[in-house]
Short mmCIF file of C-alpha atoms and ligand atoms in Angstrom, two decimals:
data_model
loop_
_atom_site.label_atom_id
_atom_site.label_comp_id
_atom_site.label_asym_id
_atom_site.label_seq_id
_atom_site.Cartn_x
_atom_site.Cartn_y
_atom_site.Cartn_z
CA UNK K 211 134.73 79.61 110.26
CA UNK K 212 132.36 78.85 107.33
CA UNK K 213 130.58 82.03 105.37
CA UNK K 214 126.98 81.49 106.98
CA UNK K 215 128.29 81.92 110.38
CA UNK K 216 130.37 84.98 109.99
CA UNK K 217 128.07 87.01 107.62
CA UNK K 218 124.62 87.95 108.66
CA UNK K 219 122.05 86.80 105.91
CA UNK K 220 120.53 89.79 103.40
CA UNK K 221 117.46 90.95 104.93
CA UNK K 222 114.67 89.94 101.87
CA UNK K 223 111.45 92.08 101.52
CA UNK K 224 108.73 91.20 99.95
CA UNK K 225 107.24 92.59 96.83
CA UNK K 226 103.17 91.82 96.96
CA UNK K 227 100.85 90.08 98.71
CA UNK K 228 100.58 87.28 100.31
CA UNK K 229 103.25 87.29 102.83
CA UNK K 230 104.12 86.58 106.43
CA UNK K 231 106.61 89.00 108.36
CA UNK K 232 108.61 88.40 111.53
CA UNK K 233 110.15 91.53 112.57
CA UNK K 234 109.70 93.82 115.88
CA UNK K 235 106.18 95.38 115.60
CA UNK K 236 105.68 98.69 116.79
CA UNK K 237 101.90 100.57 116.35
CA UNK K 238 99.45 103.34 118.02
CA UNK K 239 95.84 100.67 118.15
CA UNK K 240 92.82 102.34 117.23
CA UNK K 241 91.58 101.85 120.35
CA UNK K 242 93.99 103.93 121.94
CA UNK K 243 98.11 102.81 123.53
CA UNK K 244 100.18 101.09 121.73
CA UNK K 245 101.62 97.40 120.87
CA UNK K 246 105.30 96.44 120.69
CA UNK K 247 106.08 92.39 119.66
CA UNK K 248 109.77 92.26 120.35
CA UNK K 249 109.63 89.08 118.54
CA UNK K 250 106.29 89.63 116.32
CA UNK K 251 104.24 88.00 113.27
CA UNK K 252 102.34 90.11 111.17
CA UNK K 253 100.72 88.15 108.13
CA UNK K 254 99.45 89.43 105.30
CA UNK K 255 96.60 88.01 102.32
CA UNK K 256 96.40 88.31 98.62
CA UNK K 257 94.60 91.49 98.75
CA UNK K 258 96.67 93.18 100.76
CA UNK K 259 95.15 92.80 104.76
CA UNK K 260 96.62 92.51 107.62
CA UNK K 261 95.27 88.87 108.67
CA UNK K 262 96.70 88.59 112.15
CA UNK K 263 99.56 90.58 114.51
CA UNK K 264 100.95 88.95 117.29
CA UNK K 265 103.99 87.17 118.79
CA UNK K 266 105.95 84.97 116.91
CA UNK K 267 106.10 82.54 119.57
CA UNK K 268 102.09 82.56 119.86
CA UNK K 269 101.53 81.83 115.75
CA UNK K 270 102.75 78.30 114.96
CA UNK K 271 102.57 76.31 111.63
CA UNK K 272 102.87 79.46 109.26
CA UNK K 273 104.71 78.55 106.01
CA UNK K 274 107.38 80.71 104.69
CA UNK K 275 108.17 83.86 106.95
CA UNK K 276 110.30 86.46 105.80
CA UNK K 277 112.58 87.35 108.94
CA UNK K 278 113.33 91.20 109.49
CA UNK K 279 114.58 90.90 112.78
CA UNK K 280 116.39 93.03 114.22
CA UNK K 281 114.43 95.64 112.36
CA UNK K 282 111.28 97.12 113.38
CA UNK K 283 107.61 97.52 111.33
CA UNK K 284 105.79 100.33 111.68
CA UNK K 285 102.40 101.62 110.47
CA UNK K 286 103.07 103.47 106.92
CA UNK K 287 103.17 107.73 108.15
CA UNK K 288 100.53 109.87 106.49
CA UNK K 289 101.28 113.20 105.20
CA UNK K 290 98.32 115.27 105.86
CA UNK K 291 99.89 118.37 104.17
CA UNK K 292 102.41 119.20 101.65
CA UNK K 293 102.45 120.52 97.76
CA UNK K 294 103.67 118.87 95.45
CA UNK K 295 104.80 121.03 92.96
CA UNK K 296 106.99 123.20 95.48
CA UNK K 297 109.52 120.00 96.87
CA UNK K 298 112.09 121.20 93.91
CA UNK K 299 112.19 124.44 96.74
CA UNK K 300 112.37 123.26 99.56
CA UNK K 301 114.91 124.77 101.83
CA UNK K 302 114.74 128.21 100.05
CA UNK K 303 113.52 131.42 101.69
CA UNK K 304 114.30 130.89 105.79
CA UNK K 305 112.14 133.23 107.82
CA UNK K 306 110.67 135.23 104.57
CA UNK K 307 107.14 135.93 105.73
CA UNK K 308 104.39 134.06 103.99
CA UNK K 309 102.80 136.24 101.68
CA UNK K 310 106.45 137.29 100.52
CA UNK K 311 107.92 133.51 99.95
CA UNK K 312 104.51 132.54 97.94
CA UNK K 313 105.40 135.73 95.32
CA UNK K 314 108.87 135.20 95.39
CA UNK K 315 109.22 131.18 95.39
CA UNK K 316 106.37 129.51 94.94
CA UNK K 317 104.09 131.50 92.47
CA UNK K 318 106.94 131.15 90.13
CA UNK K 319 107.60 127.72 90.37
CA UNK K 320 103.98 126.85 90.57
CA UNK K 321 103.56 128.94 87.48
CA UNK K 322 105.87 126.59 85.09
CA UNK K 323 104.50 123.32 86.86
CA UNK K 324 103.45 121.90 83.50
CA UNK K 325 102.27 118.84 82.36
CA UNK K 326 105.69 118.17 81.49
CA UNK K 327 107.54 119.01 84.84
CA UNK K 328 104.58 116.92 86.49
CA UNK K 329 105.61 113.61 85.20
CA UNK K 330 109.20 114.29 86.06
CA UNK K 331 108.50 115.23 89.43
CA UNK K 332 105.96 113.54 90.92
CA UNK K 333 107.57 110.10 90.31
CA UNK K 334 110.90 111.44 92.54
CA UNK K 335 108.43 113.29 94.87
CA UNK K 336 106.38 109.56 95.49
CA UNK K 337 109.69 107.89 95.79
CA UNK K 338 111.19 110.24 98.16
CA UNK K 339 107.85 110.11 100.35
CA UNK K 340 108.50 105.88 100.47
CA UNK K 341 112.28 106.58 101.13
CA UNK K 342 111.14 108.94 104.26
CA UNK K 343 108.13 106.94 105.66
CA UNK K 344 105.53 107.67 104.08
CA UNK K 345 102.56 106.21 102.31
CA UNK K 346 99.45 108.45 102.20
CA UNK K 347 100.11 111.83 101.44
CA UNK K 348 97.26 114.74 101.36
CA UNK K 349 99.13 116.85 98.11
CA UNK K 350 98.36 120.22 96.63
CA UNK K 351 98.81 120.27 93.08
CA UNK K 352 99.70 123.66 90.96
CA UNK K 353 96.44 125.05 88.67
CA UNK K 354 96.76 123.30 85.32
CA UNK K 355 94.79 120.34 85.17
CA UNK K 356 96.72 118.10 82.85
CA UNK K 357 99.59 118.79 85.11
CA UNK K 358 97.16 116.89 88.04
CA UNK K 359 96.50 114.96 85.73
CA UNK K 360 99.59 113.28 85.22
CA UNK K 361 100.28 113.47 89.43
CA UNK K 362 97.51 111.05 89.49
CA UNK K 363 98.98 108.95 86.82
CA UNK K 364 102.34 108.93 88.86
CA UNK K 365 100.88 107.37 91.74
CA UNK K 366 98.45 105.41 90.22
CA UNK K 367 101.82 103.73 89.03
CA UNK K 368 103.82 104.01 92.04
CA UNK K 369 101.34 102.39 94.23
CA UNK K 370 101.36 105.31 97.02
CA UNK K 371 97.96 106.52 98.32
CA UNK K 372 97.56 109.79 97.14
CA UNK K 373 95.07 112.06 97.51
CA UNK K 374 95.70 115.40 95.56
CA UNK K 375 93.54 118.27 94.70
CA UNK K 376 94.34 121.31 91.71
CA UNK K 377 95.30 124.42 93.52
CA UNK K 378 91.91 127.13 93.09
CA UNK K 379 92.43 130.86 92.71
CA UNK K 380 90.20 133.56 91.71
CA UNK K 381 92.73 136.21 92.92
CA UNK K 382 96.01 136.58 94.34
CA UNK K 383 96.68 134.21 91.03
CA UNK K 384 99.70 133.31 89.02
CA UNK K 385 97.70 132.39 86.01
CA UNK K 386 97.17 136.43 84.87
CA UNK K 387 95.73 135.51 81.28
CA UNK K 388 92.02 135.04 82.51
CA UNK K 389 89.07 137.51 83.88
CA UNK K 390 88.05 136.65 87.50
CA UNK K 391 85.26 135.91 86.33
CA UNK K 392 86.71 133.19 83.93
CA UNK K 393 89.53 131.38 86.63
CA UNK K 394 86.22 131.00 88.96
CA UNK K 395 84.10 128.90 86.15
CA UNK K 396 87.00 126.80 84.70
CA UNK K 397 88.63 126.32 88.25
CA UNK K 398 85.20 124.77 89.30
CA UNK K 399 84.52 122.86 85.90
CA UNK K 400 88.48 121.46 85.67
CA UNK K 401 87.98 120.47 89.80
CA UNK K 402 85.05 118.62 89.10
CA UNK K 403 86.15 116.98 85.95
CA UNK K 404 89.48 115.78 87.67
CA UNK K 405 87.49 114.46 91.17
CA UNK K 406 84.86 112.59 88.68
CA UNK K 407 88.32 110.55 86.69
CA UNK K 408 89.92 110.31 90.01
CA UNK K 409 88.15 110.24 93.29
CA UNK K 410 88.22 106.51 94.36
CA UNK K 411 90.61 105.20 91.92
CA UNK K 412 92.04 101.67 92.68
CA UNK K 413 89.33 100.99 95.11
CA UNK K 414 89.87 104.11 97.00
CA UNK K 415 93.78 104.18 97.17
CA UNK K 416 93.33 107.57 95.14
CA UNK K 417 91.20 110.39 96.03
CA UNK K 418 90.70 113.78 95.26
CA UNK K 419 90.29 117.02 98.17
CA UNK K 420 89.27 120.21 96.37
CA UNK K 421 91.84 122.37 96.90
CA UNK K 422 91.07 126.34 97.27
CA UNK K 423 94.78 127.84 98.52
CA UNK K 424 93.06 130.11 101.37
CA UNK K 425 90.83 132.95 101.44
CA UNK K 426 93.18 135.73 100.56
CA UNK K 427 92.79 133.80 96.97
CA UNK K 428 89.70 132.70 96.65
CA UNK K 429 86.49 134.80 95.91
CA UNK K 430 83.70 134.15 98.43
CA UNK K 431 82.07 132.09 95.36
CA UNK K 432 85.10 130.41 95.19
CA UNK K 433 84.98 129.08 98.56
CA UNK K 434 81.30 128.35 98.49
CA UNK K 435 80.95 126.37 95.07
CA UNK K 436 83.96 124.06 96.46
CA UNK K 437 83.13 123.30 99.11
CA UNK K 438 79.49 122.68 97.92
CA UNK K 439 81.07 120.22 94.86
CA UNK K 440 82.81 118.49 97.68
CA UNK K 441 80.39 117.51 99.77
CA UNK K 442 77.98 116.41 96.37
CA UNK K 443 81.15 114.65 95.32
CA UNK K 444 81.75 112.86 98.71
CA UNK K 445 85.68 114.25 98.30
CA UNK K 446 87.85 116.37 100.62
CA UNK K 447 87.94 120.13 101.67
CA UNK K 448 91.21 121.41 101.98
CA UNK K 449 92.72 125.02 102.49
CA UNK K 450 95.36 127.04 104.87
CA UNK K 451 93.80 128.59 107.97
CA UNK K 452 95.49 131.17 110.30
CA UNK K 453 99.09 130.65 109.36
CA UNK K 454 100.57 134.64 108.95
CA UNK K 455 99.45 137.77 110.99
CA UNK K 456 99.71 139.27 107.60
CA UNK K 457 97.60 136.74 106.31
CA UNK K 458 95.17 136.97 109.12
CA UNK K 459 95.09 141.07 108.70
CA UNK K 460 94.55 140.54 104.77
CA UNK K 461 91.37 137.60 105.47
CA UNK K 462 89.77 140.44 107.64
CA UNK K 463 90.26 143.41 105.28
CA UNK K 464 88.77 140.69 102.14
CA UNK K 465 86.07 139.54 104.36
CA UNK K 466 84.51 142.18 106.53
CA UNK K 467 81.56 140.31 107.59
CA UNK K 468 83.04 137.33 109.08
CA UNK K 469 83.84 137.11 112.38
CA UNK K 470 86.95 135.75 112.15
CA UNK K 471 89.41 133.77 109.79
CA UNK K 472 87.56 130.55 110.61
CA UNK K 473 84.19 131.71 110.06
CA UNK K 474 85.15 133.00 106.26
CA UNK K 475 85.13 128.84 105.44
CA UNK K 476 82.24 128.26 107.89
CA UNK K 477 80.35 130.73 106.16
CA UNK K 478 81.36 129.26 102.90
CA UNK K 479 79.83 125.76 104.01
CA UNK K 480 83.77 124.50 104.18
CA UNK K 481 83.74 123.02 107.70
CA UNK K 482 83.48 119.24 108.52
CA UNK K 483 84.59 115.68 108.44
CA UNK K 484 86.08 115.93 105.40
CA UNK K 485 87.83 118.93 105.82
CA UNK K 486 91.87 119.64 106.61
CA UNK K 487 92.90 122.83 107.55
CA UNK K 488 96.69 123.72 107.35
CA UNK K 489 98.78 125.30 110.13
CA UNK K 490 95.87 126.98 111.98
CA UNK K 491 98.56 128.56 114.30
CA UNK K 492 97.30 132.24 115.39
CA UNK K 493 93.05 130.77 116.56
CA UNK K 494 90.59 132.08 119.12
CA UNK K 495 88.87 130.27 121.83
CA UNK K 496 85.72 130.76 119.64
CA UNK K 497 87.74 129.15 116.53
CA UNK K 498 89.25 126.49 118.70
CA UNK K 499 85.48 125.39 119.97
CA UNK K 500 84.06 125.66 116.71
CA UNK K 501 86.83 123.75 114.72
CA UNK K 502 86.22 120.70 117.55
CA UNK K 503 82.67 121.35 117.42
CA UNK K 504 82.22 120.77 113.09
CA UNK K 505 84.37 117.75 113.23
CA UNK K 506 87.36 119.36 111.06
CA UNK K 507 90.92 118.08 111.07
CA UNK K 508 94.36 120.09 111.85
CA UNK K 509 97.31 119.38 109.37
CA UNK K 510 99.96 120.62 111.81
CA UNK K 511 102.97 121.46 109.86
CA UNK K 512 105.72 122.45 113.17
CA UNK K 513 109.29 123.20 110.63
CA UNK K 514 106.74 125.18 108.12
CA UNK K 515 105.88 127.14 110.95
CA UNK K 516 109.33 127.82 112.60
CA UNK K 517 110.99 128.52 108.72
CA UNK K 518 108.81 130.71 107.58
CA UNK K 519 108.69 132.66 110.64
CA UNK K 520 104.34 131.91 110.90
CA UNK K 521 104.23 131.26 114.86
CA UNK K 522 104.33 128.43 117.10
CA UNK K 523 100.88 126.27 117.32
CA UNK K 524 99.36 126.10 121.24
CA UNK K 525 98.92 122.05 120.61
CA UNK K 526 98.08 121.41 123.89
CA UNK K 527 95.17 123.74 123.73
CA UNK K 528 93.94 122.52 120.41
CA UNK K 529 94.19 118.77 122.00
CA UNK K 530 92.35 119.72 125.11
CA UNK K 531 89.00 120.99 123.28
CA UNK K 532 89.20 117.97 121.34
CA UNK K 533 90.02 119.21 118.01
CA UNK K 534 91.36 116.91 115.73
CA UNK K 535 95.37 117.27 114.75
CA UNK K 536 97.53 115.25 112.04
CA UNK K 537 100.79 116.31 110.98
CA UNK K 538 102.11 117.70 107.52
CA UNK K 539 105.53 118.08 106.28
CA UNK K 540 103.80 120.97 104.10
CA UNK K 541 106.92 121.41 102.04
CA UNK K 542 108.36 123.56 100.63
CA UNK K 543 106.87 125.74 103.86
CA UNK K 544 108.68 123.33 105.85
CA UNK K 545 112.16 121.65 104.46
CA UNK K 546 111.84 118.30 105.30
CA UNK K 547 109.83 115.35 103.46
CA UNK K 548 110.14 112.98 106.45
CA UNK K 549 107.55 112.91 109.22
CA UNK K 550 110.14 111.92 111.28
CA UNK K 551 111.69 115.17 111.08
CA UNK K 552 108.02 116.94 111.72
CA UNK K 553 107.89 115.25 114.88
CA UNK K 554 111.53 116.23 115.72
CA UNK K 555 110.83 119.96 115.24
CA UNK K 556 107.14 119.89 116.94
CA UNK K 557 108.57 118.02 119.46
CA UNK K 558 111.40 120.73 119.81
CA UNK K 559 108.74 123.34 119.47
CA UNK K 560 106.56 122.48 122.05
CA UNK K 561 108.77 121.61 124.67
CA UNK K 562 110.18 125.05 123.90
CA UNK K 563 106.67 126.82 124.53
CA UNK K 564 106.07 125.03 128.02
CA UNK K 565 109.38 126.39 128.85
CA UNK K 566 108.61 129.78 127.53
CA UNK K 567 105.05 129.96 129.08
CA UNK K 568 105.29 127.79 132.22
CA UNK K 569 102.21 125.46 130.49
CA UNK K 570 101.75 122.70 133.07
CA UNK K 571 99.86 120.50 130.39
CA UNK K 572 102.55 117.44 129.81
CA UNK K 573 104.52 117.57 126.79
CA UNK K 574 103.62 114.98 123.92
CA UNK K 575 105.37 111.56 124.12
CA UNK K 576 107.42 110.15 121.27
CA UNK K 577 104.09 108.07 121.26
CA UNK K 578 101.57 110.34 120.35
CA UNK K 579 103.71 111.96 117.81
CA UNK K 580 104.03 108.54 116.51
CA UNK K 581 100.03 108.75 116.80
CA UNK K 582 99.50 111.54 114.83
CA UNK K 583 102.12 110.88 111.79
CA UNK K 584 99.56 108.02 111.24
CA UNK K 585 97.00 106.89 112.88
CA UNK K 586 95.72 110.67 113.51
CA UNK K 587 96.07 111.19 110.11
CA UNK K 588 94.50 108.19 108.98
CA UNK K 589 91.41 109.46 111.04
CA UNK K 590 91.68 112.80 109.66
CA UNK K 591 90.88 111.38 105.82
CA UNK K 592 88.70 109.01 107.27
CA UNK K 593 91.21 105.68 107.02
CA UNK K 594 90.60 104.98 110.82
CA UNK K 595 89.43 101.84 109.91
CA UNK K 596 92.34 101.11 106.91
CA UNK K 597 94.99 102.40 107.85
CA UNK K 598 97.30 103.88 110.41
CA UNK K 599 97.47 101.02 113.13
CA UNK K 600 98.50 97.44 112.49
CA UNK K 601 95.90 95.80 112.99
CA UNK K 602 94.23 92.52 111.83
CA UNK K 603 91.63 93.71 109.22
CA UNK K 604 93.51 96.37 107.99
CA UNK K 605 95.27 97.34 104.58
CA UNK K 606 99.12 96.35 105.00
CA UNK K 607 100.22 100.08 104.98
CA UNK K 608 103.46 99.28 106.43
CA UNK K 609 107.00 100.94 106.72
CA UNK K 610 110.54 98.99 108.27
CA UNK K 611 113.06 100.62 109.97
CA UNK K 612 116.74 99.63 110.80
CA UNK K 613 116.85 101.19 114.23
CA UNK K 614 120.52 100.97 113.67
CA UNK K 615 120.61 102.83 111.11
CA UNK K 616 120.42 106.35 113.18
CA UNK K 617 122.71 109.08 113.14
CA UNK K 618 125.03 109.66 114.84
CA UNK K 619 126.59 106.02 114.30
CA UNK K 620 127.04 103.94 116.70
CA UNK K 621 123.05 103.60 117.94
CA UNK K 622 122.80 101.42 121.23
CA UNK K 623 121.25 98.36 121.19
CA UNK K 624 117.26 98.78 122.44
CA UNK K 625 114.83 96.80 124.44
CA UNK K 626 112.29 99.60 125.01
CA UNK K 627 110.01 100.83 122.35
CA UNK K 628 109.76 104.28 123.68
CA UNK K 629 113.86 104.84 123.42
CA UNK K 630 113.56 103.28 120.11
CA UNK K 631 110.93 105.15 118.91
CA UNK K 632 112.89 108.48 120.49
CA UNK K 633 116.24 107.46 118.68
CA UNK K 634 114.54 107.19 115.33
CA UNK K 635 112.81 110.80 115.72
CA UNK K 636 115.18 112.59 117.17
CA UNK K 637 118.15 111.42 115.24
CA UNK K 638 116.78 109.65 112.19
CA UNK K 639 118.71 109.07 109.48
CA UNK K 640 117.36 109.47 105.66
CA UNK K 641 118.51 106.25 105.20
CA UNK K 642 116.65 104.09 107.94
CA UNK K 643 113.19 103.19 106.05
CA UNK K 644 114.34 100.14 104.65
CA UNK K 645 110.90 99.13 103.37
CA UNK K 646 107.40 100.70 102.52
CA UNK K 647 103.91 99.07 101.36
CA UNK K 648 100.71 100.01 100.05
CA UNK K 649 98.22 97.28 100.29
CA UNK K 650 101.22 95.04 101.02
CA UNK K 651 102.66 95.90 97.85
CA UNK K 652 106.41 97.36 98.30
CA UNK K 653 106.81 100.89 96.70
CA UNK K 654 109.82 102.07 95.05
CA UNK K 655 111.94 104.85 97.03
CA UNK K 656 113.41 103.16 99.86
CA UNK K 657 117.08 101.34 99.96
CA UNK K 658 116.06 97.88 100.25
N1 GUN H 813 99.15 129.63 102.16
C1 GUN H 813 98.69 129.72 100.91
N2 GUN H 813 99.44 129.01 100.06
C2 GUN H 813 100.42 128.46 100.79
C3 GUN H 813 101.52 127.61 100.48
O1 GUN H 813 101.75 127.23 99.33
N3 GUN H 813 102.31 127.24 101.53
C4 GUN H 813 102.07 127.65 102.80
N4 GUN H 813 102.90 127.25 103.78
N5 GUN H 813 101.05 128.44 103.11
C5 GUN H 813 100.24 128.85 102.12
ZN1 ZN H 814 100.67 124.59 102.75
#
């Protein structure tokens, strides 16, 4: 038997724009449901858009097509919560309680995140977000500006969208040399400085989201002034909401006059559109209907939540009133980089609370966790109409799978996208994104 017929052909990706892809096509629409091609064209233009999705046999005359088949295209996942500086941790401290792990691990490590130690890890950190998935990631730097500095650089050079914000503390600090006083001024002057070289880079592919940690660090000012330079700025709001009970007892002890942990960033002006709040596990009714009511997003981070002991997140609740939920690996809280594994565990998690409780809401289908790894999140930075579906008119944010590439070995051969999509969350393999793009234009991480 000649060579061709024995051995299957390299699968070839391609590096930038223009280009036309057959390959199974599997995406949430905008609109709401899904698509699946099991035989699809996607094509792509010289900037980067997604010019038309459909069935191969349906899209005749097309010149050179770069054949993925069997492997399947997915909408590139979005990372709507996870620091930076801590994935050198990740995986250390299992069920410490928050406000223990941030002394012991991440105040430290935070603390030498330097300039230096930037532009060594946020190139690995980028690649290893491609390698798991995924291409927008909502980042928490460490305090020193030239250290966010060069994270920008990193990604302005890796191609991923990034939007990052330097980590604001007026108390509960690391950085002990400075007065109060002092940290509040220069925190505000260095956040401004870095959203005016940053915010909108590369025709919005970077962005900046001010970045107080949560209220247990930040001075009422604190709060107040960034969330006030956001909104002038037209950037993002981002903090942690309601993740400890120790947390929650501390907020209330620092902030006697607010009703509750929510309204401490209501009353600071913090709530809104462009707002993510992280983890948001231990809420009221009232918070519930007044997080739906301002329009602010959920970064739901499930393995942060089970590893450092924080509480499991009533989802179905949160969907019901309509607030708005994306997911976050938030590591080094939670272990794992891929969004595939953050649907595994929230998956886990909630079918392990309607158990517990008797809840007679349906569980989440492999779907709508699908849903909110990207087009949720997409929505949540305000991408809904760039990213997180393919879709014609869109940027080509894309990601390909080898659906054989699962573990355990030995995957079986699938027709149906919702047992594919199961197989790949529930036993993904770090090694099964084959491909990721930005604007159609591949980013380094992933195998090949
Ligand atoms: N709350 C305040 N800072 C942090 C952090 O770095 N990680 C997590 N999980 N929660 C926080
Ligand atoms: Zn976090």
């Amino acid at each position: 038997m000649p060579a061709s017929e024995s051995m299957p052909l390299p699968i070839l990706l391609p590096d930038q724009p223009p280009f036309n892809l057959r390959a199974r096509i599997l995406t949430p629409l905008a609109a709401g449901g899904h698509r699946f091609e099991a035989d699809g064209l996607l094509t792509v233009d010289a900037a980067g858009r997604i010019t038309s999705v459909g069935s191969f046999a349906d899209t005749p005359g097309l010149g050179p097509v770069f054949d993925l088949r069997p492997w399947l295209v997915l909408p590139g996942l979005v990372d709507l919560h996870v620091h930076l500086p801590q994935v050198p941790h990740a995986g250390l401290g299992f069920g410490t309680p928050l406000l223990d792990w941030l002394r012991r691990y991440v105040f430290p490590l935070e603390h030498d995140f330097t300039e230096a130690v930037a532009e060594v890890v946020a190139p690995a950190v980028y690649r290893g977000f491609a390698a798991a998935g995924t291409t927008t990631a909502l980042m928490y730097g460490a305090v020193y500006e030239p250290s966010l500095d060069a994270a920008f650089r990193a990604a302005e050079a890796h191609g991923i969208r990034a939007v990052i914000g330097k980590v604001m503390m007026d108390r509960l600090t690391y950085d002990e040399t400075l007065r109060p006083s002092e940290v509040l001024d220069l925190s505000l002057r260095q956040s401004a400085d870095l959203c005016d070289r940053w915010h909108m880079r590369d025709n919005g592919r970077l962005r900046y989201a001010f970045t107080p940690r949560f209220a247990v660090s930040c001075s009422p000012e604190m709060l107040r002034e960034s969330a006030a330079l956001a909104k002038a700025k037209g950037a993002y709001w981002q903090t942690h909401l309601a993740e400890d009970r120790a947390e929650i007892a501390e907020v209330a002890r620092l902030f006697p006059g607010a009703r509750d942990y929510l309204d401490v960033y209501d009353q600071a002006g913090g709530l809104g559109p462009r707002t993510i709040l992280a983890h948001a596990i231990h809420l009221s009714d009232r918070e519930v209907a007044r997080l739906a009511e301002s329009g602010s997003h959920l970064a739901h981070c499930p393995a942060s939540n089970l590893f450092l002991s924080s509480g499991i997140m009533p989802l179905g609740r949160y969907l019901e009133a309509g607030v708005s939920v994306g997911l976050g690996s938030d590591v080094a809280g939670g272990p794992d980089l891929s969004l595939f594994g953050a649907m595994r565990v929230g998956g886990y998690v909630q079918n392990a609370l309607k158990v517990a409780t008797g809840d007679p809401r349906p569980i989440l289908d492999p779907f709508a966790w699908l849903r909110m790894a990207s087009f949720d999140g997409a929505r949540s930075l305000g991408l809904e109409d760039e990213i997180g579906s393919i879709e014609a008119g869109k940027e080509a944010d894309l990601i390909v799978v080898d659906t054989a590439r699962t573990a355990p070995p030995a995957a079986p051969a699938l027709d149906d996208p919702a047992e594919i999509l199961s197989t790949l969350i529930f036993r993904s393999h770090p090694d099964m994104v084959r491909g990721a793009w930005v604007r159609g234009r591949r980013l380094d991480g992933p195998p090949g």
